[in-house]
PDB file of N, CA and C in Angstrom:
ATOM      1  N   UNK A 155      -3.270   3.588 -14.844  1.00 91.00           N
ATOM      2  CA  UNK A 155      -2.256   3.544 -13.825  1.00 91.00           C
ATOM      3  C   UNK A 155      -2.614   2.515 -12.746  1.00 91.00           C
ATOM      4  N   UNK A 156      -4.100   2.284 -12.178  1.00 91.00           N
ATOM      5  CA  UNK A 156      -4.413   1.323 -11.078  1.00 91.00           C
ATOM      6  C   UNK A 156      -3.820  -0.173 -11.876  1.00 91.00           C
ATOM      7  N   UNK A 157      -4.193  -0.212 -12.850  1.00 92.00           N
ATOM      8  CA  UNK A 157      -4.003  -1.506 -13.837  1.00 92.00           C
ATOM      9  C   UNK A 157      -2.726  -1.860 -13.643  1.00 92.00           C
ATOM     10  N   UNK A 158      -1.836  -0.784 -14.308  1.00 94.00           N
ATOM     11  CA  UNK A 158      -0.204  -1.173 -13.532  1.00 94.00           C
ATOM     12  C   UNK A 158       0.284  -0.956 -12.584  1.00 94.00           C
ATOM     13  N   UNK A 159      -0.653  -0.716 -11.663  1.00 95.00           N
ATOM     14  CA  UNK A 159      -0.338  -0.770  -9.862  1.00 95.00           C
ATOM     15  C   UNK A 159      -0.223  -2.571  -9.402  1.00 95.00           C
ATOM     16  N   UNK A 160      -1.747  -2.787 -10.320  1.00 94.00           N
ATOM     17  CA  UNK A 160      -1.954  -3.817  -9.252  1.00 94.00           C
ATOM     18  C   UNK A 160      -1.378  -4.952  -9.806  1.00 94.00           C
ATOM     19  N   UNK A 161      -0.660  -4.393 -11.238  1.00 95.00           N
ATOM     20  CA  UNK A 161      -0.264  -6.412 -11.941  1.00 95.00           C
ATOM     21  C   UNK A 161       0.878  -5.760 -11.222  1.00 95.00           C
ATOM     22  N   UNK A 162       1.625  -4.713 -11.184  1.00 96.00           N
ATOM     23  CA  UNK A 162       2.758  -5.211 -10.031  1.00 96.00           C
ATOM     24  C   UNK A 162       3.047  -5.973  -8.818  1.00 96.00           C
ATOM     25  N   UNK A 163       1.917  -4.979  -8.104  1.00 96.00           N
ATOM     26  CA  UNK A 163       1.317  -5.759  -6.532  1.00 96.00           C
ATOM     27  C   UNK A 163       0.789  -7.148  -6.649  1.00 96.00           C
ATOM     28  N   UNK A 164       0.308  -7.696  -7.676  1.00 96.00           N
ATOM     29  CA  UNK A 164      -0.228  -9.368  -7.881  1.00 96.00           C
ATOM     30  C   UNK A 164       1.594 -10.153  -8.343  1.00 96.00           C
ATOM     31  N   UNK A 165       2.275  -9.379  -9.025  1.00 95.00           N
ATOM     32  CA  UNK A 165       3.519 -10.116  -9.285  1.00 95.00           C
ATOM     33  C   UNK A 165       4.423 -10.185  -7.837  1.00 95.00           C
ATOM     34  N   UNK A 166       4.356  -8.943  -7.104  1.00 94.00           N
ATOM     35  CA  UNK A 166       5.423  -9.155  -5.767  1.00 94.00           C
ATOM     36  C   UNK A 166       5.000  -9.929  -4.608  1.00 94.00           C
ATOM     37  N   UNK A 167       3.566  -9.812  -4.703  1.00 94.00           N
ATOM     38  CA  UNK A 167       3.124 -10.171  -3.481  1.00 94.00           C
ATOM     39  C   UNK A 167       1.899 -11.131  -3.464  1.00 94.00           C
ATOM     40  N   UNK A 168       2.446 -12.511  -3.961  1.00 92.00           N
ATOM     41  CA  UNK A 168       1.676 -13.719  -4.558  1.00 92.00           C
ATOM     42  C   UNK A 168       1.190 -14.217  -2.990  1.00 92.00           C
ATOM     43  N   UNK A 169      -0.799 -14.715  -3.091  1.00 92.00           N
ATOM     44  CA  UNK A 169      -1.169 -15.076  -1.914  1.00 92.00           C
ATOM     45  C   UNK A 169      -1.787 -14.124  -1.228  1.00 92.00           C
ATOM     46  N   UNK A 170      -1.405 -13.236  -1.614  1.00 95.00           N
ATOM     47  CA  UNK A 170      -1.786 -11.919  -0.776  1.00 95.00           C
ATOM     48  C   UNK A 170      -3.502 -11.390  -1.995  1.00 95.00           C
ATOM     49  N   UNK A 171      -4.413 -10.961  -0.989  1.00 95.00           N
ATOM     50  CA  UNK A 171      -5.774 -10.579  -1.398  1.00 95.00           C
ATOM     51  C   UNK A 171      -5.535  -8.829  -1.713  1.00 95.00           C
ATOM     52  N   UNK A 172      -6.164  -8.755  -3.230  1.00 95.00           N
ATOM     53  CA  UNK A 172      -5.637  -7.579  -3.399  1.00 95.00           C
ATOM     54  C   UNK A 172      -7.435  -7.199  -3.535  1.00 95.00           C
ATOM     55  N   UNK A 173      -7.484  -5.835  -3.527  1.00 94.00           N
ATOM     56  CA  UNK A 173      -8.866  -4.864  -3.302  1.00 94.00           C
ATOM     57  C   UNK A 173      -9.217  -3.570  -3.758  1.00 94.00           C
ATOM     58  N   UNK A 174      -9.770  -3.356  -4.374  1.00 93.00           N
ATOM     59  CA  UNK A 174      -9.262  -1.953  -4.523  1.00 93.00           C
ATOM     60  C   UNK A 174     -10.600  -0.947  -3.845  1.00 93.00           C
ATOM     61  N   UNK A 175      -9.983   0.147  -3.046  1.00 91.00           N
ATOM     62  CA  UNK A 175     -11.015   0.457  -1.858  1.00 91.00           C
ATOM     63  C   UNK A 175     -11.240   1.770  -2.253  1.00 91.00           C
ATOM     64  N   UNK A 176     -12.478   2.402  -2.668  1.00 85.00           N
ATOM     65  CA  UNK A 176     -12.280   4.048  -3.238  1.00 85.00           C
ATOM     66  C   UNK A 176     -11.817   4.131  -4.253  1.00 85.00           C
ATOM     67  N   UNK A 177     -11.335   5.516  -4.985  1.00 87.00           N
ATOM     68  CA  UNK A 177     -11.184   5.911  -5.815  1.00 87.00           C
ATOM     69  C   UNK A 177      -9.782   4.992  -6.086  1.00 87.00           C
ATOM     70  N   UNK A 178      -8.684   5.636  -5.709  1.00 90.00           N
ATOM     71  CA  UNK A 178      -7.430   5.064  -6.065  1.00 90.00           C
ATOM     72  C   UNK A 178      -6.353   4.277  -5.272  1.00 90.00           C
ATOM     73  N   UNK A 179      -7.541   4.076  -4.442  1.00 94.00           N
ATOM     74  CA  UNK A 179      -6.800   3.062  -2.711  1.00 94.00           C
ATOM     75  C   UNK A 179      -6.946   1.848  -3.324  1.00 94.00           C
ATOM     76  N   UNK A 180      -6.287   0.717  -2.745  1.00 95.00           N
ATOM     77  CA  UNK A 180      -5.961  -0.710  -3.102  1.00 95.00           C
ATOM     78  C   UNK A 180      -5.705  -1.145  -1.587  1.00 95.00           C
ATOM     79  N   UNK A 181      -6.271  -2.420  -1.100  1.00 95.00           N
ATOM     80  CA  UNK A 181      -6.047  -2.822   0.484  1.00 95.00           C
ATOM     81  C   UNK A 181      -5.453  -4.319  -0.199  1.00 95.00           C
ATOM     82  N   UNK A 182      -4.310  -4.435   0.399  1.00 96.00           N
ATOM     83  CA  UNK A 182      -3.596  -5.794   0.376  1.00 96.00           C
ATOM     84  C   UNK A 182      -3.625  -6.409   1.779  1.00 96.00           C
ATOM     85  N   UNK A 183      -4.661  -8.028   1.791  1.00 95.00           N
ATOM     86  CA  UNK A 183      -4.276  -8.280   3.062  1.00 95.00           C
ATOM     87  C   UNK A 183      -3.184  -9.554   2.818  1.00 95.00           C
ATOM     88  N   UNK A 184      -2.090  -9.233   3.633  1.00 94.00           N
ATOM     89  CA  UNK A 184      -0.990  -9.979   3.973  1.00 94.00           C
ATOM     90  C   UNK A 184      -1.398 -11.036   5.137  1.00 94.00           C
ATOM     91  N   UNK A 185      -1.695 -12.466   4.567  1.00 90.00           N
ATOM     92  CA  UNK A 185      -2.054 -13.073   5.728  1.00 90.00           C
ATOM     93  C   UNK A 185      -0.854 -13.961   5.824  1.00 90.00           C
ATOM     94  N   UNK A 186      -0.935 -14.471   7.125  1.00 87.00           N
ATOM     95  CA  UNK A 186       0.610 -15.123   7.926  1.00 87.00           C
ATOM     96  C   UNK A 186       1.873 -14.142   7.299  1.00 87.00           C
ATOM     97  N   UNK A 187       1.810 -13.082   7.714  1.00 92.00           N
ATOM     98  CA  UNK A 187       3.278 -11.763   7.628  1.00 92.00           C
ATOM     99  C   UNK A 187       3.464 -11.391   9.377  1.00 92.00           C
ATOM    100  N   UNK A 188       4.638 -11.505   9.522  1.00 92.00           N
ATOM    101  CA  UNK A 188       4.319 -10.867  10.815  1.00 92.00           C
ATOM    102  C   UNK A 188       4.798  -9.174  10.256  1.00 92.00           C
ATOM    103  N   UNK A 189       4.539  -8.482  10.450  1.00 94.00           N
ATOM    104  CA  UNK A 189       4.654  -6.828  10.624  1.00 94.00           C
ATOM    105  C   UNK A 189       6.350  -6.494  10.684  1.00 94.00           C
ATOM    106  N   UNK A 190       7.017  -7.411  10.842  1.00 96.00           N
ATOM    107  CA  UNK A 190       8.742  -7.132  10.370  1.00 96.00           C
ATOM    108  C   UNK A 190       8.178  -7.144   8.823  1.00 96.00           C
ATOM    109  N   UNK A 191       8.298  -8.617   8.555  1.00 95.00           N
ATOM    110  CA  UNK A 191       8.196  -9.182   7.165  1.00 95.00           C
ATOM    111  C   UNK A 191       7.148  -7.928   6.523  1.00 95.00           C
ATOM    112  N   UNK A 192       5.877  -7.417   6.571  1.00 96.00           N
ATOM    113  CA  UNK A 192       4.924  -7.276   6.558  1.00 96.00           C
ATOM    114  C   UNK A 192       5.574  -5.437   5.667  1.00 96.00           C
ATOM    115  N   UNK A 193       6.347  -5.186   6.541  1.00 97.00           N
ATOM    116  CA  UNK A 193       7.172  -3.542   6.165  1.00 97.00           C
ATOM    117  C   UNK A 193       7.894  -4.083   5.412  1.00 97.00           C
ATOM    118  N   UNK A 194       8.982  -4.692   5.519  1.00 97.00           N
ATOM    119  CA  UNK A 194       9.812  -5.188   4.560  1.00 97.00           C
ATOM    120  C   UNK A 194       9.525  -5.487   2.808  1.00 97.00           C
ATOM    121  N   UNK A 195       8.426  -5.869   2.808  1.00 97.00           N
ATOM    122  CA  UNK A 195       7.356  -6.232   1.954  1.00 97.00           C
ATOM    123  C   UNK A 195       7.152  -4.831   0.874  1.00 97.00           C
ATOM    124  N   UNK A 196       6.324  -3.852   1.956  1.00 97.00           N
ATOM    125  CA  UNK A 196       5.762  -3.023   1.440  1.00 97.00           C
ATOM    126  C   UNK A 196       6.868  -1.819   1.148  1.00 97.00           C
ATOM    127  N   UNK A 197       7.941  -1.927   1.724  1.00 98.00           N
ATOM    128  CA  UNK A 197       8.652  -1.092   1.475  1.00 98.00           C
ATOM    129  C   UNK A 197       9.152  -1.460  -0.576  1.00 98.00           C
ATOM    130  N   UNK A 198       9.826  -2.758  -0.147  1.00 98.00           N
ATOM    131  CA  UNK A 198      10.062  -3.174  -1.526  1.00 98.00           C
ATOM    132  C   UNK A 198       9.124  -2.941  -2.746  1.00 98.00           C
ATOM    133  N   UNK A 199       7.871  -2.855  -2.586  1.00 97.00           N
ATOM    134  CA  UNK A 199       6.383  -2.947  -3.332  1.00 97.00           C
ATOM    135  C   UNK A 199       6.724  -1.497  -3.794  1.00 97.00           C
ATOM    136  N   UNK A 200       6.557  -0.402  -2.469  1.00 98.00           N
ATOM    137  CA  UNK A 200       7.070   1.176  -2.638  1.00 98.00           C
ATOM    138  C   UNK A 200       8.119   1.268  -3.653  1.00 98.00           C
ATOM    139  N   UNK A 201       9.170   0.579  -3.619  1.00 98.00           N
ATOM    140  CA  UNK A 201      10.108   1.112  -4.313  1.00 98.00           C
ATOM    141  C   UNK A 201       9.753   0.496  -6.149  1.00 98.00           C
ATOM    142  N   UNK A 202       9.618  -0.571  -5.696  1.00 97.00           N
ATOM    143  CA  UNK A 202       9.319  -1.430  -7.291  1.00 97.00           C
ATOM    144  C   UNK A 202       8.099  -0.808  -8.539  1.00 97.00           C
ATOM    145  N   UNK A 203       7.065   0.004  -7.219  1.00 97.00           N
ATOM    146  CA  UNK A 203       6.048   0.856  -8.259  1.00 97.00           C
ATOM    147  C   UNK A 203       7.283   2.291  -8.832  1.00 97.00           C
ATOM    148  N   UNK A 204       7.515   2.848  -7.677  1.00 97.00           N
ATOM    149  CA  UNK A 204       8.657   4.210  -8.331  1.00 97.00           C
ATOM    150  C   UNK A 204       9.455   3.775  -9.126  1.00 97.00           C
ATOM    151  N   UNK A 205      10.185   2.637  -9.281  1.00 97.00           N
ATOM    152  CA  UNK A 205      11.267   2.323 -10.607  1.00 97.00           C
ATOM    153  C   UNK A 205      10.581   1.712 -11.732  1.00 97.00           C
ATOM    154  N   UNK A 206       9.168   1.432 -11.513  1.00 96.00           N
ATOM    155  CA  UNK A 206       8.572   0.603 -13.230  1.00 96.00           C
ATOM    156  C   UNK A 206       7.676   1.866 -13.097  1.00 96.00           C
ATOM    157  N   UNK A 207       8.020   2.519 -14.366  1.00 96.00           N
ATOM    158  CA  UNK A 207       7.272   2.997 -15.220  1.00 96.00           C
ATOM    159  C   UNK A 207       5.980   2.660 -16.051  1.00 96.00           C
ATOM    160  N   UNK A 208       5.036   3.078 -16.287  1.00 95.00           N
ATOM    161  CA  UNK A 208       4.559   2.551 -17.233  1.00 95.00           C
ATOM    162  C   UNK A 208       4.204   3.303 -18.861  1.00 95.00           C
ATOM    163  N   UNK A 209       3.663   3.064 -19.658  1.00 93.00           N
ATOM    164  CA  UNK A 209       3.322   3.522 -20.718  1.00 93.00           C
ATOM    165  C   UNK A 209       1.856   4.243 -21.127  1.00 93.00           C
ATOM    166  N   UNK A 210       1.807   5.321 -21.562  1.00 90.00           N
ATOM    167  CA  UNK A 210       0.216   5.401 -22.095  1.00 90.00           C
ATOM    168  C   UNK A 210       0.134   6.757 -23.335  1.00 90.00           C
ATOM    169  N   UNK A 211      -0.267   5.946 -24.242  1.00 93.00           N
ATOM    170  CA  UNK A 211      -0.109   6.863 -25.758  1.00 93.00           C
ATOM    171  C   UNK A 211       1.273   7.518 -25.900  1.00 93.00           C
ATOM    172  N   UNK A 212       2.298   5.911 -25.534  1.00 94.00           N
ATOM    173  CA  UNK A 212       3.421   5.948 -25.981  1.00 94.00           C
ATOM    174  C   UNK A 212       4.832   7.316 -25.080  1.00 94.00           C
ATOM    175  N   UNK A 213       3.834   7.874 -24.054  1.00 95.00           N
ATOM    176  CA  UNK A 213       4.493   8.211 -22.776  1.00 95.00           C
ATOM    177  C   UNK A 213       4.794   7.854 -22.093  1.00 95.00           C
ATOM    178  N   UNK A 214       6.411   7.972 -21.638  1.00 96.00           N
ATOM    179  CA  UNK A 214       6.619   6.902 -20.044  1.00 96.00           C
ATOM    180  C   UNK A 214       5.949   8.166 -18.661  1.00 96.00           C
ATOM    181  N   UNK A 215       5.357   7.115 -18.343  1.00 96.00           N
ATOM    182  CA  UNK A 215       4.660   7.709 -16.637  1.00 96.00           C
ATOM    183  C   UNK A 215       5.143   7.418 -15.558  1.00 96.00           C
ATOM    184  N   UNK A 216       5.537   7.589 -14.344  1.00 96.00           N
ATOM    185  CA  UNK A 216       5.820   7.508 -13.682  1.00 96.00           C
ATOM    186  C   UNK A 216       5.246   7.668 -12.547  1.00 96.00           C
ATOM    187  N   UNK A 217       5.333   6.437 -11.383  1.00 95.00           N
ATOM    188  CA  UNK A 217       3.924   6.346 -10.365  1.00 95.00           C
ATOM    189  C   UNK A 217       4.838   6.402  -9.123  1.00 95.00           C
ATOM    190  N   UNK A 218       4.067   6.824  -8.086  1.00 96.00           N
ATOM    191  CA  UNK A 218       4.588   6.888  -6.612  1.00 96.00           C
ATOM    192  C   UNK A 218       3.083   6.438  -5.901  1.00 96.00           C
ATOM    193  N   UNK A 219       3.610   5.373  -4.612  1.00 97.00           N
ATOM    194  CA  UNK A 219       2.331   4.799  -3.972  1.00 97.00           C
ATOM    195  C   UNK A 219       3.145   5.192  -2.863  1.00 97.00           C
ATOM    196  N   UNK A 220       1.882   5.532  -1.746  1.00 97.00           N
ATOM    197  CA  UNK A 220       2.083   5.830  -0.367  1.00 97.00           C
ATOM    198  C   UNK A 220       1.226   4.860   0.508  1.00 97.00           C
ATOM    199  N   UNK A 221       1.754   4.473   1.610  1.00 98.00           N
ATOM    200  CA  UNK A 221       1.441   3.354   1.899  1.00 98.00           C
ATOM    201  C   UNK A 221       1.208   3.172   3.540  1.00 98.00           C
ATOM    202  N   UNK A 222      -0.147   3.094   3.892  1.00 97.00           N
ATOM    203  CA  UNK A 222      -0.362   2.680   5.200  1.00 97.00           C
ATOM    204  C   UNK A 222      -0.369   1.496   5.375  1.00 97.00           C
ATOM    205  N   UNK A 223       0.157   1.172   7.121  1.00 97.00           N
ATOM    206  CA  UNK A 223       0.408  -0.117   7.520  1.00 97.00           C
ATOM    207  C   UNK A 223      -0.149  -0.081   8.419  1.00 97.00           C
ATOM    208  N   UNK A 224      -0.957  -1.379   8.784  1.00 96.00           N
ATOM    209  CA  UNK A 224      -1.340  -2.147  10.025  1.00 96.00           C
ATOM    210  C   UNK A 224      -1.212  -3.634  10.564  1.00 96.00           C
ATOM    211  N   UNK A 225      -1.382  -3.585  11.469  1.00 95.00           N
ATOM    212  CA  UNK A 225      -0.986  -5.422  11.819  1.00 95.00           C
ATOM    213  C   UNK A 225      -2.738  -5.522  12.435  1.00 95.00           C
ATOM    214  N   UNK A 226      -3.431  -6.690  12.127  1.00 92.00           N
ATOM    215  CA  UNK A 226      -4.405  -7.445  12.751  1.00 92.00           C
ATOM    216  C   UNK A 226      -4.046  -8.093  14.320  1.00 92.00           C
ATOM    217  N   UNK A 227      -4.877  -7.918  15.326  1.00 90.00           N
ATOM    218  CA  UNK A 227      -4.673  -8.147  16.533  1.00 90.00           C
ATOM    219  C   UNK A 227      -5.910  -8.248  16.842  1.00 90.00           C
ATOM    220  N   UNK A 228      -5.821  -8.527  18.270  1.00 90.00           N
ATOM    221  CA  UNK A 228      -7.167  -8.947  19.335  1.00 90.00           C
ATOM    222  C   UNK A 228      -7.879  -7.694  19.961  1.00 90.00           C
ATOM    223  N   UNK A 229      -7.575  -6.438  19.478  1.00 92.00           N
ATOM    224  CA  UNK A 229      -7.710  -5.339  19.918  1.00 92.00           C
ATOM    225  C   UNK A 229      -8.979  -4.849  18.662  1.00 92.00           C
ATOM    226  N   UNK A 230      -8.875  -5.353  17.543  1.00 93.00           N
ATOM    227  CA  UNK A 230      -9.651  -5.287  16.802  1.00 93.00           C
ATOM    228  C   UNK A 230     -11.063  -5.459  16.505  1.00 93.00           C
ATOM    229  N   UNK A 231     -12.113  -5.298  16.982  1.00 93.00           N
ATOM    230  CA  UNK A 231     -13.602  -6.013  16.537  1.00 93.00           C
ATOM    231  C   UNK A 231     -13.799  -6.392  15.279  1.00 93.00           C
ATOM    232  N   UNK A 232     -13.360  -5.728  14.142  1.00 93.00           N
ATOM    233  CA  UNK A 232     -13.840  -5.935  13.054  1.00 93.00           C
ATOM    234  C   UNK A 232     -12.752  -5.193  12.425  1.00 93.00           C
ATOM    235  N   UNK A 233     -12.897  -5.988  10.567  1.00 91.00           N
ATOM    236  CA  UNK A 233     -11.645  -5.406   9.354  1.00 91.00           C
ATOM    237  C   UNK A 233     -12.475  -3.984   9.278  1.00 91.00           C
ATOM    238  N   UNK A 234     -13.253  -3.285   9.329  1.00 94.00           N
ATOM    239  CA  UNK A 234     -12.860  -1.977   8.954  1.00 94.00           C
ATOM    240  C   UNK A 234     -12.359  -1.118  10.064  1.00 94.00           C
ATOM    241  N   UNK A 235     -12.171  -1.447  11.334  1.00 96.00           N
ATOM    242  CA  UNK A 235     -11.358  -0.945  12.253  1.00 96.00           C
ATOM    243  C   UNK A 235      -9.701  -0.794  11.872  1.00 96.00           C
ATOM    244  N   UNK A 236      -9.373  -1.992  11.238  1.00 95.00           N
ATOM    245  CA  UNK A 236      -8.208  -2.054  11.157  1.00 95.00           C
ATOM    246  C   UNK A 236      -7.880  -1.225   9.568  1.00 95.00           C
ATOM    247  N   UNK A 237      -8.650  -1.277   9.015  1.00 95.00           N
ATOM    248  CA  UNK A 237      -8.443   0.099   7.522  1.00 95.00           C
ATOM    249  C   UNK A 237      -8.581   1.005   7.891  1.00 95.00           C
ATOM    250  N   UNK A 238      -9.392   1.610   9.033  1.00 95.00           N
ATOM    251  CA  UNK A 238      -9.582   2.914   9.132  1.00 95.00           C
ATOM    252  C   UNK A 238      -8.038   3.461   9.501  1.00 95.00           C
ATOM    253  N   UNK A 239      -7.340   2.382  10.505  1.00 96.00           N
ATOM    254  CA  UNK A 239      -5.877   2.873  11.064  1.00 96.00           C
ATOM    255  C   UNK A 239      -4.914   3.380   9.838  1.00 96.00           C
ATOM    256  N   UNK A 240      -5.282   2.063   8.811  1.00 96.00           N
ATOM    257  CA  UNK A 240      -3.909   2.010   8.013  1.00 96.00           C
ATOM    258  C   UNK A 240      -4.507   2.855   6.781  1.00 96.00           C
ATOM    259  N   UNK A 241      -5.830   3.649   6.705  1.00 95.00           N
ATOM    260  CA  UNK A 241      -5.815   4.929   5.904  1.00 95.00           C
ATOM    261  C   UNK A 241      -5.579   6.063   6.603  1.00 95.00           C
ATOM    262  N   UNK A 242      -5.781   5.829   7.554  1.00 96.00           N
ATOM    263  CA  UNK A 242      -5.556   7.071   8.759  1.00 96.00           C
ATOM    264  C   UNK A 242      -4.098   7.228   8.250  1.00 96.00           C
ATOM    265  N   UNK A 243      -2.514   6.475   8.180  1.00 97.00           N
ATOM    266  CA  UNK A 243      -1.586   6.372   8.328  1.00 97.00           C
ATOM    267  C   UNK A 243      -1.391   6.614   7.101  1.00 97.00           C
ATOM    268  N   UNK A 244      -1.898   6.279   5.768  1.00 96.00           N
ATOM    269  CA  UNK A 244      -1.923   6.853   4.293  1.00 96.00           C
ATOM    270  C   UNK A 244      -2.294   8.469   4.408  1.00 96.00           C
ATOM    271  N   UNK A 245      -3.030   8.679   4.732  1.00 95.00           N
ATOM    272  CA  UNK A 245      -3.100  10.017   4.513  1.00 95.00           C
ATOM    273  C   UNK A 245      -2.468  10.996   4.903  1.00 95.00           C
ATOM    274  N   UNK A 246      -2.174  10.388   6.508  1.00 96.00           N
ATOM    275  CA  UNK A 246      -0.351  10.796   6.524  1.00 96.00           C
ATOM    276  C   UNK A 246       0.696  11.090   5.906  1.00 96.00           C
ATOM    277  N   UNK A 247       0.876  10.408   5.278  1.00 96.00           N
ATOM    278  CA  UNK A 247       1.856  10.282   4.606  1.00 96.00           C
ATOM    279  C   UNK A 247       2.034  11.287   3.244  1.00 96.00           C
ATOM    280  N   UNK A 248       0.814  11.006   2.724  1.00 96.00           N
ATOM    281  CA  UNK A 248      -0.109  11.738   1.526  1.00 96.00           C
ATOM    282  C   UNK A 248      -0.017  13.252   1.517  1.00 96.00           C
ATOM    283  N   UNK A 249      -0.005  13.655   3.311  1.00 96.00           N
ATOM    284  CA  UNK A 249       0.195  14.926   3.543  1.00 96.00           C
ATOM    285  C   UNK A 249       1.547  15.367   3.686  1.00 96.00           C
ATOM    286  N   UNK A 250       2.495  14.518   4.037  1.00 95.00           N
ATOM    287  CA  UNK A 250       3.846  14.798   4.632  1.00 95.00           C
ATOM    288  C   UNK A 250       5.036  14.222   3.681  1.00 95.00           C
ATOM    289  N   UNK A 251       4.365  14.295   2.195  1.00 92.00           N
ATOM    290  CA  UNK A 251       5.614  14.197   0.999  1.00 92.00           C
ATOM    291  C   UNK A 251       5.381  12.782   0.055  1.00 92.00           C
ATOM    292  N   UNK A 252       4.103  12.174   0.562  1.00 96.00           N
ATOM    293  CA  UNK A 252       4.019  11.326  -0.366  1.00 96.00           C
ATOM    294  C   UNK A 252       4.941   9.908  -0.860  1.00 96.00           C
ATOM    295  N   UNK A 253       4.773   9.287  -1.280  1.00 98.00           N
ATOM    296  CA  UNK A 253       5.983   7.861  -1.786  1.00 98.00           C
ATOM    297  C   UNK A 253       6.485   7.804  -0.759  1.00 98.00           C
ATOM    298  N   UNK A 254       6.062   7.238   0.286  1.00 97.00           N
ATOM    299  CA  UNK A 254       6.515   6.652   1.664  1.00 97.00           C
ATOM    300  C   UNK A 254       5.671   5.368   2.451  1.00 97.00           C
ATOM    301  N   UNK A 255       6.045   4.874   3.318  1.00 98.00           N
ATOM    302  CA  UNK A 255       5.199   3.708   3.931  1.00 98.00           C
ATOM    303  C   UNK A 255       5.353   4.079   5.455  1.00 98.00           C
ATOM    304  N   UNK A 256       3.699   4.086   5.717  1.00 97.00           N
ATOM    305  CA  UNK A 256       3.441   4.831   6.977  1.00 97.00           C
ATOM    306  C   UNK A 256       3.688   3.688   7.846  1.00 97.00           C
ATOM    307  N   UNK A 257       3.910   3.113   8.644  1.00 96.00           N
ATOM    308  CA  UNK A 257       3.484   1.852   9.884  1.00 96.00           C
ATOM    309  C   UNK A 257       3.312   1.765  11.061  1.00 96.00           C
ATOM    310  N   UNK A 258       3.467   2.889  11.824  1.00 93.00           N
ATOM    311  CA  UNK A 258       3.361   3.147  13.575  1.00 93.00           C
ATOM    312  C   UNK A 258       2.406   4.585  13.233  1.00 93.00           C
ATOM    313  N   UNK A 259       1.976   4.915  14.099  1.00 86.00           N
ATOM    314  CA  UNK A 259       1.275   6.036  14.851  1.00 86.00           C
ATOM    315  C   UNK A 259       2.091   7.550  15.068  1.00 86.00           C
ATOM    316  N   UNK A 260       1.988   8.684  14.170  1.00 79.00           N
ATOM    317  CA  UNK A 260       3.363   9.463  14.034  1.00 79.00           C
ATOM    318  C   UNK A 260       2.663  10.702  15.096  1.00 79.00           C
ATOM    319  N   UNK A 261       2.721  10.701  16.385  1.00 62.00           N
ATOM    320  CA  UNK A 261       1.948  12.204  16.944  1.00 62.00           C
ATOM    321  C   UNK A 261       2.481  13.237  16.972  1.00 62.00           C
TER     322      UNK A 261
END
């Protein structure tokens, strides 16, 4: 399933550094996106994993990705500051129904 996560994510989102972080996390950094573009993006990515299926011992499977967002800023010291946000915001999501894209701060 990561396999047909990520040739999706390498087909939609050309340029972009793909990673795969942990067990079944993947970090895409979007460089020159501004955070409109940046959701816009990932929303489409969201939807394009839920409508392709994939195959395995001739079963169709069916995948849902949940998706934290962050933007890079001057507020930042360092990239794992800025993953910690946008898993912080996955797991969110993870908890609150899954196949969604997190991007602001939900209190």
């Amino acid at each position: 399933m990561l396999r047909h996560i990520t040739k999706l994510i390498k087909r939609e989102m050309p340029g972009c550094s793909i990673c795969r972080w942990g067990g079944e996390e993947i970090i895409i950094l979007m460089r020159d996106y501004d955070m409109t573009v940046a959701r816009v993006k990932m929303e489409y990515l969201r939807r394009c994993v839920e409508s392709n299926p994939t195959a395995f011992f001739n079963k169709r499977i069916n995948a849902t990705i949940t998706i934290g967002l962050e933007e890079s800023n001057d507020s930042y010291k360092d990239p794992e500051e800025i993953i910690r946000v946008a898993d912080e915001r996955m797991y969110y999501g993870k908890q609150h129904g899954k196949n969604i894209l997190i991007f602001e701060d939900i209190a």
